[in-house]
Amino acid sequence: MKVEALPAKPGEHHLHNYEEQSASFDWSEVEKEFSWSKTGKINMAHEAIDRHAESDRKNKVALYYKDQHRHETYTFYEMKRMTNRAANLLKSHSDLEKGDRIFIFMPRSPELYFLMFGALKMGLIVGPLFEAFMEGAIYDRLDDSDAKSIITTPELLPRIPKDRLPNLKTIFIVGEEGESEGHIDVLKHLHSCSDKFDVEWLDKEDGLVLHYTSGSTGKPKGVLHAQYAMVQQYQTGKWVLDFQEQDIYWCTADPGWVTGTAYGVFSPWLNGVTTVILGGRFSPDAWYQAIEDFGVTIWYSAPTAFRMLMGAGDALVKEYDLSTLRHVLSVGEPLNPEVVKWGAQVFDKRIHDTWWMTETGAQVICNYPSMAIKPGSMGKPVPGVKAAIVDDQGNELPPNQMGNLAIKKGWPSMMRQIWNNPQKYDSYFLNDEWYVSGDSAYMDEDGYFWFQGRVDDVIMTSGERVGPFEVESKLLEHPAVAEAGVIGKPDPVRGEIIKAFVALVEGQEPSDELIEDIRQFVKKELAAHAAPREIEFKDKLPKTRSGKIMRRVLKAWELDLPTGDLSTMED
Ligand code: 6R9
């Protein structure tokens, strides 16, 4: 597929010469930034909040929070005091100790962040959960990690099966509930707790966050990150997000998703950057309004959100002043060239794709402001991290060959454990050298990486390998198509045939003519062998809460198979 490259952005950037930086970079430079270079000890909450509160950034805004009911602002100094209070509250009402697991199960609010960083100040391992989780999903995660405590709201409390979780000793409740044995009313105590707290000094390999993520089979697995992840989260904030002192940064991700922790709060606050957090549900108006109200300069979101904004129409964009935006980024799913083109048209901004995973802990393959973007490509590896396309034996493949997207073991923010499951952890690594991502991709002759699909999603039809993403992207360019998910359907003759599930834009009616029209469109614009032989219309496609199309669910529907763990699927 040939799409014109978008030239580099003019101006001064932290990463001004990708090749040079990649050749010479050493992570030990970044380590100097943090307290362990002086004391040998570390704590994320200190590095992200307290050290700024003790510097010239003391009165700088750390957090703009807004939802339907609340609109609040906290400086780094105020964040330090509130997180100290939260730490004192957690400590005085429990017997939680360093390394214990505490989960956070509540909608976004300032208290969520006070408590998250309060827990980090105590040296606890924080497990963020999506507020939409139901009882079974909560049980699996708390049971597997042997959690001692959870923070929630009165509304969500009934979904916590306390009687089946004997080690869950203390439930902190944000909102009016009244106290009882093992139930602590956070708001009743928070403001009277002392605003002084001595953080628990940790080793850089001590635990930080535990994110559960679903694979294609089995129960969700707990991905544990160490404090040391901050090195890469901090540095990618500079190179990829291009943080400058005056920026107003907005990452739209929920903390239940790794993006909402690593880049929702850790990366910007490690860099001392003002961060916007918007509560409530997605709505195009509220989102554009937030950019205008806060004067957002850097905006990090996901393809599914961009596609929904695209669907809301370009006229809406013109009703808002979005002129403060200077840098737009995307993560979570392949960023269709169609969306990149739209971004360039309506915002006059290139959308920078970034690739990484819960397991990688921070961004790995990215587009940088100082580099040309090839729409549809994820970009190039972060300096200091080696990525490659390898075959199933771990041999590096030459350019333009599809294979396993792999990362050389040992990058700073690499996961440290799959909780309770060392075999699973080991199974990610090939020859003790490569972390194998489960994504298939190829690298072109210029070193740009191109996503093709999850390895188990790649389609083999009449001897040709087809990445579902390329077909989905082409489908999306058809004017009637709002969303598309593509799978391989077993076929006695061709091995597999390509089947597309399509949601239509509003006002379009399914018909046989439309099916044929869409088929011909892909055939003409992409390739005959890539045109779906079957197209089925759906009102909605199954997606995760972070916006990923769940092809395995489409496949299970198609083949009448069990759908597996659905806890991360959106409503
Ligand atoms: C951060 C995050 C990881 C999986 C990953 C891949 C997909 C993420 C992508 C992308 C294409 C991108 N993915 N970014 N695919 N282009 N820029 O998303 O973590 O929720 O663990 O998902 O998401 O398939 O393997 P996580």
Tab-separated table of N, CA, C and O and ligand atoms in Angstrom, residues 257-259 331-334 353-359 378 439 451 454 546 548, ligand 1:
chain	number	residue	atom	x	y	z
A	257	TRP	N	-6.353	0.480	32.205
A	257	TRP	CA	-5.512	0.093	31.069
A	257	TRP	C	-4.117	0.650	31.326
A	257	TRP	O	-3.967	1.760	31.834
A	258	VAL	N	-3.093	-0.100	30.976
A	258	VAL	CA	-1.717	0.287	31.271
A	258	VAL	C	-1.389	1.706	30.765
A	258	VAL	O	-0.602	2.424	31.369
A	259	THR	N	-2.026	2.103	29.672
A	259	THR	CA	-1.768	3.447	29.152
A	259	THR	C	-2.166	4.523	30.166
A	259	THR	O	-1.526	5.570	30.268
A	331	VAL	N	-2.313	5.094	20.489
A	331	VAL	CA	-1.819	3.779	20.913
A	331	VAL	C	-2.974	2.819	21.084
A	331	VAL	O	-4.107	3.227	21.289
A	332	GLY	N	-2.674	1.534	21.012
A	332	GLY	CA	-3.634	0.523	21.427
A	332	GLY	C	-4.046	-0.408	20.319
A	332	GLY	O	-4.392	-1.557	20.551
A	333	GLU	N	-4.002	0.126	19.122
A	333	GLU	CA	-4.502	-0.610	17.972
A	333	GLU	C	-3.824	-0.011	16.769
A	333	GLU	O	-3.342	1.118	16.825
A	334	PRO	N	-3.838	-0.753	15.669
A	334	PRO	CA	-3.260	-0.156	14.463
A	334	PRO	C	-3.974	1.147	14.098
A	334	PRO	O	-5.191	1.247	14.188
A	353	ASP	N	1.701	7.463	15.695
A	353	ASP	CA	1.380	6.147	16.241
A	353	ASP	C	2.489	5.709	17.196
A	353	ASP	O	3.667	6.014	16.980
A	354	THR	N	2.095	4.986	18.251
A	354	THR	CA	3.068	4.393	19.174
A	354	THR	C	2.634	2.965	19.446
A	354	THR	O	1.448	2.694	19.586
A	355	TRP	N	3.596	2.059	19.472
A	355	TRP	CA	3.300	0.647	19.751
A	355	TRP	C	3.979	0.214	21.044
A	355	TRP	O	5.174	0.477	21.230
A	356	TRP	N	3.232	-0.430	21.891
A	356	TRP	CA	3.808	-1.078	23.073
A	356	TRP	C	2.730	-1.962	23.674
A	356	TRP	O	1.639	-2.084	23.099
A	357	MET	N	3.017	-2.619	24.778
A	357	MET	CA	2.076	-3.568	25.373
A	357	MET	C	2.135	-3.446	26.894
A	357	MET	O	3.103	-2.920	27.436
A	358	THR	N	1.128	-4.011	27.549
A	358	THR	CA	1.168	-4.073	29.007
A	358	THR	C	2.513	-4.653	29.446
A	358	THR	O	3.165	-4.132	30.358
A	359	GLU	N	2.937	-5.702	28.779
A	359	GLU	CA	4.164	-6.403	29.162
A	359	GLU	C	5.420	-5.566	28.965
A	359	GLU	O	6.429	-5.795	29.627
A	378	MET	N	4.033	1.858	12.447
A	378	MET	CA	4.134	2.170	13.875
A	378	MET	C	5.370	2.989	14.186
A	378	MET	O	5.528	3.485	15.285
A	439	ASP	N	2.566	-10.289	18.302
A	439	ASP	CA	2.120	-9.517	17.143
A	439	ASP	C	2.957	-9.941	15.945
A	439	ASP	O	4.142	-10.255	16.083
A	451	PHE	N	2.621	-3.099	11.396
A	451	PHE	CA	1.822	-4.090	12.113
A	451	PHE	C	0.958	-4.887	11.136
A	451	PHE	O	0.389	-4.324	10.207
A	454	ARG	N	-2.321	-9.794	15.307
A	454	ARG	CA	-1.803	-10.730	16.289
A	454	ARG	C	-1.375	-11.975	15.510
A	454	ARG	O	-1.981	-12.309	14.492
A	546	SER	N	-10.108	-0.943	26.024
A	546	SER	CA	-9.118	-0.019	25.475
A	546	SER	C	-9.299	0.130	23.964
A	546	SER	O	-8.474	0.733	23.305
A	548	LYS	N	-9.681	-2.269	21.453
A	548	LYS	CA	-9.186	-3.244	20.486
A	548	LYS	C	-10.322	-4.123	19.976
A	548	LYS	O	-11.082	-4.660	20.769
B	1	6R9	C1	-0.403	-0.201	25.262
B	1	6R9	C2	-1.326	-1.337	24.945
B	1	6R9	C3	-1.052	-4.592	23.448
B	1	6R9	C4	-1.450	-4.995	22.048
B	1	6R9	C5	-0.291	-5.181	21.128
B	1	6R9	C6	-0.937	-4.942	19.777
B	1	6R9	C7	-1.925	-3.830	20.066
B	1	6R9	C8	-0.936	-1.590	20.717
B	1	6R9	C9	-0.564	-0.751	18.758
B	1	6R9	C10	-1.102	-2.034	18.589
B	1	6R9	C11	-0.954	-1.831	16.316
B	1	6R9	C12	-0.228	0.003	17.585
B	1	6R9	N1	-1.329	-2.521	19.815
B	1	6R9	N2	-0.476	-0.508	20.087
B	1	6R9	N3	-1.293	-2.578	17.375
B	1	6R9	N4	-0.451	-0.599	16.384
B	1	6R9	N5	0.277	1.233	17.657
B	1	6R9	O1	-2.144	-1.232	24.056
B	1	6R9	O2	-1.175	-2.458	25.716
B	1	6R9	O3	-3.500	-3.377	26.107
B	1	6R9	O4	-1.418	-4.759	26.527
B	1	6R9	O5	-2.190	-4.243	24.207
B	1	6R9	O6	-2.231	-3.959	21.453
B	1	6R9	O7	-1.595	-6.083	19.344
B	1	6R9	O8	0.241	-6.484	21.258
B	1	6R9	P1	-2.118	-3.736	25.705
